[in-house]
Short mmCIF file of C-alpha atoms and ligand atoms in Angstrom, two decimals:
data_model
loop_
_atom_site.label_atom_id
_atom_site.label_comp_id
_atom_site.label_asym_id
_atom_site.label_seq_id
_atom_site.Cartn_x
_atom_site.Cartn_y
_atom_site.Cartn_z
CA MET A 1 -38.39 -30.05 -25.11
CA SER A 2 -40.39 -28.70 -22.15
CA GLU A 3 -39.05 -29.00 -18.76
CA ALA A 4 -39.94 -32.23 -16.72
CA ARG A 5 -42.33 -31.79 -14.05
CA LEU A 6 -43.71 -33.60 -10.94
CA LEU A 7 -47.19 -33.46 -9.78
CA VAL A 8 -47.92 -34.04 -6.08
CA LEU A 9 -51.36 -34.59 -4.71
CA ASN A 10 -53.01 -34.86 -1.39
CA ALA A 11 -56.57 -36.16 -1.97
CA GLY A 12 -59.07 -35.70 0.74
CA SER A 13 -62.80 -35.91 0.81
CA SER A 14 -63.94 -32.60 -0.36
CA SER A 15 -60.55 -31.48 -1.70
CA ILE A 16 -57.57 -32.29 -3.77
CA LYS A 17 -54.44 -30.35 -3.03
CA PHE A 18 -51.74 -30.09 -5.51
CA ALA A 19 -48.25 -28.80 -6.22
CA VAL A 20 -46.35 -28.90 -9.43
CA TYR A 21 -42.45 -28.97 -9.27
CA GLY A 22 -39.61 -29.05 -11.60
CA MET A 23 -37.36 -32.07 -11.38
CA ALA A 24 -34.73 -30.12 -9.25
CA ALA A 25 -36.88 -27.44 -7.62
CA GLU A 26 -37.26 -27.19 -3.89
CA SER A 27 -40.41 -25.18 -4.28
CA PRO A 28 -43.31 -25.57 -6.55
CA ALA A 29 -43.98 -23.51 -9.68
CA TRP A 30 -47.61 -23.80 -9.09
CA HIS A 31 -49.89 -25.08 -6.16
CA GLY A 32 -53.54 -24.94 -5.47
CA GLN A 33 -56.51 -27.27 -4.87
CA ALA A 34 -59.73 -28.49 -6.28
CA GLU A 35 -62.19 -27.53 -3.47
CA GLY A 36 -65.98 -27.89 -2.57
CA LEU A 37 -65.86 -31.55 -4.26
CA GLY A 38 -69.33 -33.00 -3.74
CA GLY A 39 -70.56 -29.63 -2.89
CA ARG A 40 -72.53 -26.89 -4.89
CA LYS A 41 -69.76 -24.62 -6.08
CA PRO A 42 -66.63 -26.98 -6.95
CA GLN A 43 -63.79 -25.05 -8.52
CA LEU A 44 -60.02 -25.44 -9.16
CA LEU A 45 -57.81 -22.77 -7.74
CA ILE A 46 -54.33 -22.35 -9.22
CA HIS A 47 -51.73 -20.22 -7.77
CA ASP A 48 -48.41 -19.48 -9.32
CA GLY A 49 -45.19 -18.99 -7.23
CA ASN A 50 -45.63 -14.88 -7.56
CA GLY A 51 -48.46 -14.74 -4.91
CA GLY A 52 -50.91 -13.07 -7.10
CA THR A 53 -54.66 -13.68 -7.59
CA PRO A 54 -55.35 -17.33 -8.16
CA GLU A 55 -56.58 -18.68 -11.64
CA VAL A 56 -59.95 -20.30 -11.06
CA ARG A 57 -61.65 -22.89 -13.11
CA LYS A 58 -65.22 -24.06 -12.48
CA LEU A 59 -65.85 -27.62 -12.14
CA GLN A 60 -68.88 -29.19 -13.44
CA ASP A 61 -70.08 -32.22 -11.55
CA GLY A 62 -67.64 -31.87 -8.39
CA SER A 63 -66.49 -35.45 -8.57
CA HIS A 64 -62.94 -36.38 -7.99
CA GLU A 65 -62.55 -37.71 -11.26
CA GLN A 66 -63.65 -34.48 -13.19
CA ALA A 67 -61.36 -32.38 -10.82
CA LEU A 68 -58.40 -34.65 -11.65
CA ARG A 69 -59.27 -34.44 -15.37
CA CYS A 70 -59.46 -30.73 -15.30
CA LEU A 71 -56.01 -30.46 -13.35
CA LEU A 72 -54.43 -32.75 -16.10
CA GLU A 73 -56.13 -30.41 -19.08
CA TRP A 74 -54.63 -27.29 -17.02
CA LEU A 75 -51.21 -29.10 -16.91
CA ASP A 76 -51.38 -30.15 -20.61
CA GLN A 77 -52.05 -26.33 -21.56
CA THR A 78 -49.71 -24.83 -19.30
CA VAL A 79 -46.65 -27.16 -19.30
CA GLY A 80 -47.33 -29.66 -22.29
CA HIS A 81 -48.47 -33.07 -22.01
CA GLN A 82 -44.95 -34.89 -22.26
CA SER A 83 -43.72 -32.65 -19.32
CA LEU A 84 -45.41 -34.46 -16.56
CA ARG A 85 -43.08 -37.41 -15.51
CA ALA A 86 -44.76 -38.72 -12.28
CA VAL A 87 -47.34 -38.03 -9.63
CA GLY A 88 -46.44 -38.39 -5.90
CA HIS A 89 -49.23 -39.01 -3.41
CA ARG A 90 -49.90 -38.63 0.05
CA VAL A 91 -51.27 -41.82 1.32
CA VAL A 92 -52.07 -41.75 5.03
CA HIS A 93 -51.68 -45.66 5.99
CA GLY A 94 -48.88 -47.80 4.39
CA GLY A 95 -49.58 -50.65 7.11
CA ILE A 96 -46.84 -52.77 8.41
CA ARG A 97 -45.09 -53.41 5.07
CA HIS A 98 -44.48 -49.95 3.96
CA ALA A 99 -41.48 -48.04 5.55
CA GLU A 100 -40.52 -46.33 2.27
CA PRO A 101 -42.28 -44.83 -0.68
CA VAL A 102 -43.51 -47.20 -3.36
CA HIS A 103 -44.37 -47.29 -7.00
CA LEU A 104 -48.29 -47.84 -7.15
CA ASP A 105 -49.96 -50.44 -9.29
CA SER A 106 -53.49 -51.88 -9.07
CA GLU A 107 -52.44 -54.70 -6.88
CA LEU A 108 -50.86 -52.54 -4.59
CA LEU A 109 -53.74 -50.27 -4.49
CA ASP A 110 -55.96 -53.34 -3.70
CA GLU A 111 -53.75 -54.12 -0.83
CA LEU A 112 -53.70 -50.35 0.58
CA ASP A 113 -57.52 -50.51 0.32
CA ASP A 114 -57.69 -53.17 3.07
CA LEU A 115 -56.33 -50.26 5.34
CA SER A 116 -59.14 -47.82 4.56
CA GLY A 117 -60.98 -48.76 7.80
CA LEU A 118 -58.01 -47.60 9.66
CA ALA A 119 -57.93 -44.07 8.23
CA PRO A 120 -61.61 -43.47 6.80
CA LEU A 121 -61.23 -39.71 6.53
CA HIS A 122 -58.28 -40.02 4.07
CA GLN A 123 -57.20 -43.38 2.73
CA PRO A 124 -60.22 -44.04 0.55
CA HIS A 125 -59.76 -40.44 -1.16
CA ASN A 126 -55.88 -40.87 -1.46
CA LEU A 127 -56.36 -44.21 -3.12
CA SER A 128 -59.08 -43.21 -5.39
CA ALA A 129 -57.19 -40.37 -6.85
CA ALA A 130 -54.52 -42.77 -7.83
CA ARG A 131 -57.14 -45.13 -9.47
CA HIS A 132 -58.60 -42.20 -11.44
CA LEU A 133 -55.14 -41.16 -12.78
CA MET A 134 -54.27 -44.66 -13.51
CA LYS A 135 -57.31 -44.67 -15.93
CA LEU A 136 -56.69 -41.18 -17.19
CA ARG A 137 -52.88 -41.40 -17.90
CA PRO A 138 -52.06 -45.17 -17.30
CA GLU A 139 -48.29 -44.49 -18.71
CA LEU A 140 -47.61 -42.10 -15.62
CA PRO A 141 -45.70 -43.42 -12.91
CA GLN A 142 -47.37 -42.83 -9.44
CA ILE A 143 -45.75 -42.94 -6.22
CA ALA A 144 -47.24 -43.38 -2.89
CA CYS A 145 -45.67 -41.66 0.06
CA PHE A 146 -47.02 -42.85 3.36
CA ASP A 147 -47.75 -40.92 6.72
CA THR A 148 -47.15 -43.97 8.83
CA ALA A 149 -43.58 -44.66 7.07
CA PHE A 150 -41.53 -42.39 9.23
CA HIS A 151 -42.50 -44.03 12.45
CA ARG A 152 -41.55 -47.54 11.36
CA SER A 153 -38.35 -46.78 13.05
CA GLN A 154 -40.01 -46.71 16.51
CA PRO A 155 -38.62 -49.37 18.92
CA TRP A 156 -40.82 -52.51 19.24
CA VAL A 157 -41.90 -51.34 22.67
CA ALA A 158 -43.35 -48.17 21.44
CA GLN A 159 -45.47 -50.16 18.79
CA GLN A 160 -47.17 -52.42 21.33
CA PHE A 161 -50.70 -52.64 22.49
CA ALA A 162 -51.25 -54.71 25.55
CA LEU A 163 -53.33 -57.27 23.68
CA PRO A 164 -52.75 -60.90 22.83
CA ALA A 165 -49.83 -61.38 20.57
CA GLU A 166 -52.04 -62.84 17.88
CA TRP A 167 -53.58 -59.41 17.29
CA GLN A 168 -50.24 -57.80 16.76
CA GLU A 169 -49.38 -60.62 14.41
CA ARG A 170 -52.47 -59.47 12.53
CA GLY A 171 -51.14 -55.89 12.47
CA VAL A 172 -52.80 -54.24 15.38
CA LEU A 173 -49.96 -51.94 16.47
CA ARG A 174 -49.20 -48.38 17.15
CA TYR A 175 -48.34 -47.05 13.76
CA GLY A 176 -48.43 -43.39 14.10
CA PHE A 177 -49.20 -40.76 11.32
CA HIS A 178 -48.37 -37.14 10.09
CA GLY A 179 -44.81 -38.78 9.28
CA LEU A 180 -44.45 -36.76 6.21
CA SER A 181 -44.59 -33.48 8.29
CA TYR A 182 -42.37 -35.04 10.89
CA GLU A 183 -39.80 -36.02 8.10
CA PHE A 184 -39.68 -32.35 6.84
CA ILE A 185 -39.41 -30.84 10.35
CA ALA A 186 -36.53 -33.31 11.25
CA GLY A 187 -34.79 -31.96 8.17
CA GLU A 188 -35.50 -28.55 8.85
CA LEU A 189 -33.91 -29.10 12.54
CA GLN A 190 -30.71 -30.35 10.83
CA ARG A 191 -30.73 -26.94 8.94
CA ILE A 192 -31.39 -24.51 12.01
CA ASP A 193 -30.26 -26.45 15.23
CA PRO A 194 -28.02 -29.39 14.29
CA ALA A 195 -27.33 -30.26 17.92
CA LEU A 196 -31.26 -30.71 18.66
CA ALA A 197 -31.47 -32.54 15.33
CA GLU A 198 -29.17 -35.23 16.92
CA GLY A 199 -30.58 -34.82 20.47
CA ARG A 200 -34.21 -35.56 21.85
CA ALA A 201 -37.01 -33.53 20.38
CA VAL A 202 -40.72 -33.36 20.67
CA VAL A 203 -42.42 -32.21 17.52
CA ALA A 204 -46.04 -30.97 18.05
CA HIS A 205 -48.17 -31.32 14.79
CA LEU A 206 -51.10 -29.36 15.81
CA GLY A 207 -53.77 -28.69 12.95
CA ASN A 208 -57.26 -30.11 12.56
CA GLY A 209 -55.45 -33.43 12.82
CA ALA A 210 -52.87 -33.21 15.86
CA SER A 211 -50.31 -35.44 17.13
CA LEU A 212 -46.90 -35.28 18.82
CA CYS A 213 -43.70 -37.06 17.91
CA GLY A 214 -40.50 -37.80 19.93
CA ILE A 215 -37.60 -37.76 17.57
CA LYS A 216 -33.92 -38.82 18.35
CA GLY A 217 -31.23 -38.52 16.11
CA GLY A 218 -33.69 -37.73 13.22
CA LEU A 219 -35.83 -41.03 13.93
CA SER A 220 -39.18 -41.38 15.29
CA GLN A 221 -38.97 -42.95 18.74
CA ALA A 222 -42.45 -42.84 19.80
CA THR A 223 -45.83 -40.89 18.71
CA SER A 224 -49.10 -39.91 19.96
CA MET A 225 -51.47 -41.75 17.41
CA GLY A 226 -51.67 -45.24 17.25
CA PHE A 227 -53.32 -47.82 15.01
CA THR A 228 -55.76 -44.99 13.58
CA ALA A 229 -55.32 -41.29 13.48
CA LEU A 230 -58.03 -41.21 16.27
CA ASP A 231 -55.57 -41.77 19.26
CA GLY A 232 -53.68 -39.28 21.20
CA LEU A 233 -54.48 -35.63 21.27
CA PRO A 234 -57.89 -34.12 21.28
CA MET A 235 -58.27 -32.78 17.56
CA GLY A 236 -60.56 -30.51 15.78
CA GLN A 237 -63.36 -33.06 15.55
CA ARG A 238 -61.69 -36.39 16.72
CA CYS A 239 -61.70 -37.32 20.37
CA GLY A 240 -58.00 -38.40 20.69
CA ALA A 241 -57.19 -40.91 23.52
CA LEU A 242 -60.23 -42.60 25.05
CA ASP A 243 -60.60 -45.33 27.49
CA PRO A 244 -61.96 -48.03 25.24
CA GLY A 245 -64.43 -48.88 27.85
CA VAL A 246 -66.36 -45.74 26.71
CA VAL A 247 -66.86 -47.40 23.36
CA LEU A 248 -68.34 -50.49 25.03
CA TYR A 249 -70.51 -48.53 27.03
CA LEU A 250 -71.86 -46.35 24.27
CA ILE A 251 -72.68 -49.64 22.26
CA GLN A 252 -73.89 -51.96 24.96
CA GLN A 253 -75.55 -49.47 27.46
CA GLN A 254 -76.57 -46.71 25.36
CA GLY A 255 -77.46 -48.62 22.30
CA LEU A 256 -75.40 -46.61 19.64
CA SER A 257 -74.71 -48.32 16.50
CA VAL A 258 -71.16 -48.85 15.47
CA GLU A 259 -71.69 -46.31 12.71
CA ALA A 260 -73.10 -43.82 15.15
CA VAL A 261 -69.95 -44.24 17.44
CA GLN A 262 -67.79 -43.90 14.46
CA ASP A 263 -69.58 -40.64 13.44
CA LEU A 264 -69.26 -39.52 17.02
CA LEU A 265 -65.49 -40.09 17.50
CA TYR A 266 -64.33 -38.84 14.13
CA HIS A 267 -66.81 -35.92 13.56
CA ARG A 268 -68.51 -34.91 16.67
CA SER A 269 -65.87 -34.80 19.25
CA GLY A 270 -62.54 -32.89 20.00
CA LEU A 271 -62.58 -29.26 19.97
CA LEU A 272 -66.12 -29.15 18.36
CA GLY A 273 -67.63 -31.64 20.62
CA MET A 274 -66.14 -30.14 23.83
CA SER A 275 -66.99 -26.46 23.08
CA GLY A 276 -70.26 -26.78 21.24
CA VAL A 277 -68.99 -23.51 19.14
CA SER A 278 -66.31 -24.81 16.46
CA HIS A 279 -63.56 -27.19 15.54
CA ASP A 280 -61.41 -24.17 14.63
CA MET A 281 -59.04 -23.01 16.95
CA ARG A 282 -59.10 -19.48 15.72
CA GLU A 283 -63.01 -19.24 16.32
CA LEU A 284 -62.46 -20.85 19.59
CA LEU A 285 -59.90 -18.40 20.77
CA ALA A 286 -62.17 -15.40 19.49
CA SER A 287 -65.24 -16.80 21.47
CA ASP A 288 -66.64 -15.49 24.46
CA GLU A 289 -68.21 -18.96 25.40
CA PRO A 290 -66.69 -20.45 28.57
CA ALA A 291 -67.13 -23.93 26.97
CA ALA A 292 -64.75 -22.64 24.06
CA ALA A 293 -62.13 -21.58 26.71
CA ARG A 294 -62.61 -24.96 28.44
CA ALA A 295 -62.12 -26.74 25.17
CA VAL A 296 -58.74 -24.98 24.34
CA ALA A 297 -57.84 -25.74 27.92
CA VAL A 298 -58.43 -29.48 27.57
CA PHE A 299 -56.40 -29.34 24.10
CA CYS A 300 -53.37 -27.70 25.99
CA TYR A 301 -53.36 -29.72 28.99
CA ARG A 302 -53.46 -32.94 27.04
CA ALA A 303 -50.83 -31.89 24.65
CA ALA A 304 -48.55 -30.98 27.61
CA ARG A 305 -49.30 -34.55 29.32
CA GLU A 306 -48.46 -36.22 26.03
CA ILE A 307 -45.28 -34.27 25.53
CA ALA A 308 -44.03 -35.24 29.16
CA SER A 309 -44.89 -38.84 28.12
CA LEU A 310 -42.76 -38.55 25.06
CA ALA A 311 -39.97 -36.89 27.06
CA ALA A 312 -39.93 -40.16 29.10
CA ALA A 313 -39.83 -42.24 25.72
CA LEU A 314 -36.74 -40.47 24.66
CA GLY A 315 -35.04 -40.39 28.00
CA GLY A 316 -35.14 -36.52 28.33
CA LEU A 317 -35.92 -33.66 26.37
CA ASP A 318 -33.82 -31.27 24.70
CA GLY A 319 -36.18 -28.97 22.59
CA LEU A 320 -39.72 -28.47 21.21
CA VAL A 321 -41.09 -27.77 17.85
CA PHE A 322 -44.56 -26.48 17.06
CA THR A 323 -45.75 -26.93 13.61
CA ALA A 324 -49.18 -27.15 11.41
CA GLY A 325 -52.14 -24.62 11.54
CA ILE A 326 -52.40 -24.02 15.28
CA GLY A 327 -48.66 -24.75 16.04
CA GLU A 328 -47.66 -22.12 13.67
CA ASN A 329 -50.19 -19.43 14.21
CA CYS A 330 -51.65 -19.48 17.78
CA PRO A 331 -49.33 -17.92 20.49
CA PRO A 332 -51.91 -18.38 23.46
CA VAL A 333 -51.99 -22.11 22.71
CA ARG A 334 -48.18 -22.53 22.49
CA LYS A 335 -48.04 -20.54 25.78
CA ALA A 336 -50.47 -22.64 27.79
CA ILE A 337 -48.59 -25.97 26.45
CA VAL A 338 -45.45 -24.53 27.42
CA ASP A 339 -46.42 -23.04 30.80
CA HIS A 340 -47.28 -26.57 31.71
CA LEU A 341 -43.73 -27.77 30.94
CA ASP A 342 -41.87 -25.06 33.05
CA TRP A 343 -40.75 -27.91 35.46
CA LEU A 344 -38.90 -29.31 32.15
CA GLY A 345 -36.67 -26.36 31.52
CA PHE A 346 -39.15 -24.63 28.82
CA SER A 347 -40.30 -21.01 29.01
CA LEU A 348 -41.11 -18.48 26.11
CA ASP A 349 -40.23 -15.08 25.06
CA GLU A 350 -43.70 -13.34 25.02
CA ASP A 351 -42.85 -11.03 22.20
CA ALA A 352 -41.33 -13.82 20.10
CA ASN A 353 -44.15 -15.91 20.74
CA ALA A 354 -46.71 -13.42 20.04
CA SER A 355 -45.00 -12.58 16.70
CA ASN A 356 -44.90 -16.41 15.54
CA ALA A 357 -40.92 -16.01 15.41
CA ALA A 358 -39.19 -19.03 14.50
CA ARG A 359 -37.28 -19.05 17.92
CA ILE A 360 -39.62 -18.39 20.71
CA HIS A 361 -37.75 -19.28 23.94
CA CYS A 362 -36.33 -17.19 26.83
CA ALA A 363 -32.62 -17.07 26.89
CA ASP A 364 -32.32 -19.63 29.80
CA SER A 365 -34.92 -21.95 28.29
CA ARG A 366 -34.26 -25.25 26.24
CA PRO A 367 -35.08 -24.35 22.83
CA VAL A 368 -38.54 -23.87 21.29
CA TYR A 369 -39.15 -23.36 17.60
CA VAL A 370 -42.02 -22.58 15.31
CA LEU A 371 -41.58 -24.02 11.95
CA ALA A 372 -43.73 -24.32 9.01
CA THR A 373 -44.29 -27.87 7.82
CA ASP A 374 -44.35 -28.77 4.09
CA GLU A 375 -45.45 -32.39 3.36
CA GLN A 376 -45.66 -31.70 -0.27
CA ALA A 377 -41.99 -30.93 -0.45
CA VAL A 378 -41.18 -34.31 1.22
CA ILE A 379 -43.36 -36.22 -1.24
CA ALA A 380 -41.85 -34.28 -4.27
CA ARG A 381 -38.29 -35.38 -3.06
CA HIS A 382 -39.28 -38.88 -2.62
CA THR A 383 -41.10 -38.98 -5.95
CA ARG A 384 -37.98 -37.53 -7.75
CA GLU A 385 -35.75 -40.08 -5.80
CA LEU A 386 -37.81 -43.06 -6.64
CA MET A 387 -38.29 -41.98 -10.22
CA ALA A 388 -34.41 -41.73 -10.62
CA THR A 389 -34.09 -45.56 -9.56
CA ILE A 390 -36.89 -46.51 -11.77
CA GLN A 391 -35.08 -44.81 -14.48
CA ASP A 392 -31.58 -46.25 -13.81
P1 ADP B 401 -55.20 -29.69 8.67
O1 ADP B 401 -53.98 -29.63 7.47
O2 ADP B 401 -55.07 -30.85 9.71
O3 ADP B 401 -56.69 -29.65 8.02
P2 ADP B 401 -54.16 -27.14 9.48
O4 ADP B 401 -52.99 -27.30 9.54
O5 ADP B 401 -54.83 -26.30 8.40
O6 ADP B 401 -55.20 -28.26 9.63
O7 ADP B 401 -54.64 -26.49 10.84
C1 ADP B 401 -56.08 -26.10 10.99
C2 ADP B 401 -56.19 -25.26 12.50
O8 ADP B 401 -55.09 -24.21 12.52
C3 ADP B 401 -57.41 -24.65 12.73
O9 ADP B 401 -57.90 -25.09 14.00
C4 ADP B 401 -57.18 -23.16 12.50
O10 ADP B 401 -58.01 -22.41 13.25
C5 ADP B 401 -55.75 -23.16 12.99
N1 ADP B 401 -55.24 -21.89 12.17
C6 ADP B 401 -54.81 -21.94 10.97
N2 ADP B 401 -54.34 -20.81 10.48
C7 ADP B 401 -54.45 -20.01 11.62
C8 ADP B 401 -54.22 -18.66 11.71
N3 ADP B 401 -53.40 -17.76 11.00
N4 ADP B 401 -54.33 -18.09 13.20
C9 ADP B 401 -54.92 -19.07 14.22
N5 ADP B 401 -55.17 -20.19 13.85
C10 ADP B 401 -55.03 -20.68 12.78
#
């Protein structure tokens, strides 16, 4: 009989990232993505573990359903129909109820759909992939792993908004996101610096979406994102923390519709809005436009302020970790952030920072690490563990 496999999916608006794992494997045998969905040239890219040229399959209509159908066909041809035992999904918002991964059924999908307004860029796409698969392969167990789950360990005080209690009771709380990434990094810290893993660390997940998490003893204590993934740091296109009075002003005084405000805050703000050049940090760092440099400066300044705020929540700070696209690859951004934090005992070794080394601090600094994150590996592990309990 062929080897049992797990499929991990991260479905977004224009792409579906996937990875295929053996039941006991730490790294995927294949990974790739359906990309350009909804565009003119949708295609499925498949990489094997050897780093060669990817296999490319054209997609006809660019719908998410067709992309999943094509992925399943490829899996049937490659590993055999019976091999696939479960699918693990990244689901961004699990709301107040879900602190652990869960087995999805259509009732639960309806419940999670109610949270789509809180994560409009991700949640509807995460859930529609699961719905399509339920139709295409109804016998296949599907597991949801939530980005909010890791933060359910935050103390109550870190979860509050200063709103009347009735709103908290209705679930208006600071949830936090990027939890699958923080969970992975917390595990990596155990491996590379067990003392820091037991101590007080801030992890900076800096990608197109960006947030920070204060972790103590492996548990989330506070995080920069809140009720939605708009809060906290400025991001590629999202505004980050904003005086809520600005939203009222835009609607009441400037006559913007709710939809226009949503579009402004989710798609036209952040690095793109401030620079007028790009949402992409690489392009901003390469640009001669003064507005590009200013946008990067605001990003780094806000990140440093939020790190110091998390240090207060943790009762001190023993170390820093940078991760995700910007965190792993942008030395000038790490330098600008850490330069703001020298009063907390942090300084960088310039050569180590310039080469994106794993340890980038000076000998007399508290530790600063650059660690690659791997949300898919966390989803694979949870899916495997939950499948073992279902099969027992
Ligand atoms: P997300 O997963 O949230 O879409 P990523 O983690 O892929 O985002 O991060 C995207 C950001 O990381 C972009 O701003 C991009 O410029 C930056 N980035 C990614 N790779 C590199 C690199 N090799 N050098 C510099 N910046 C990079």
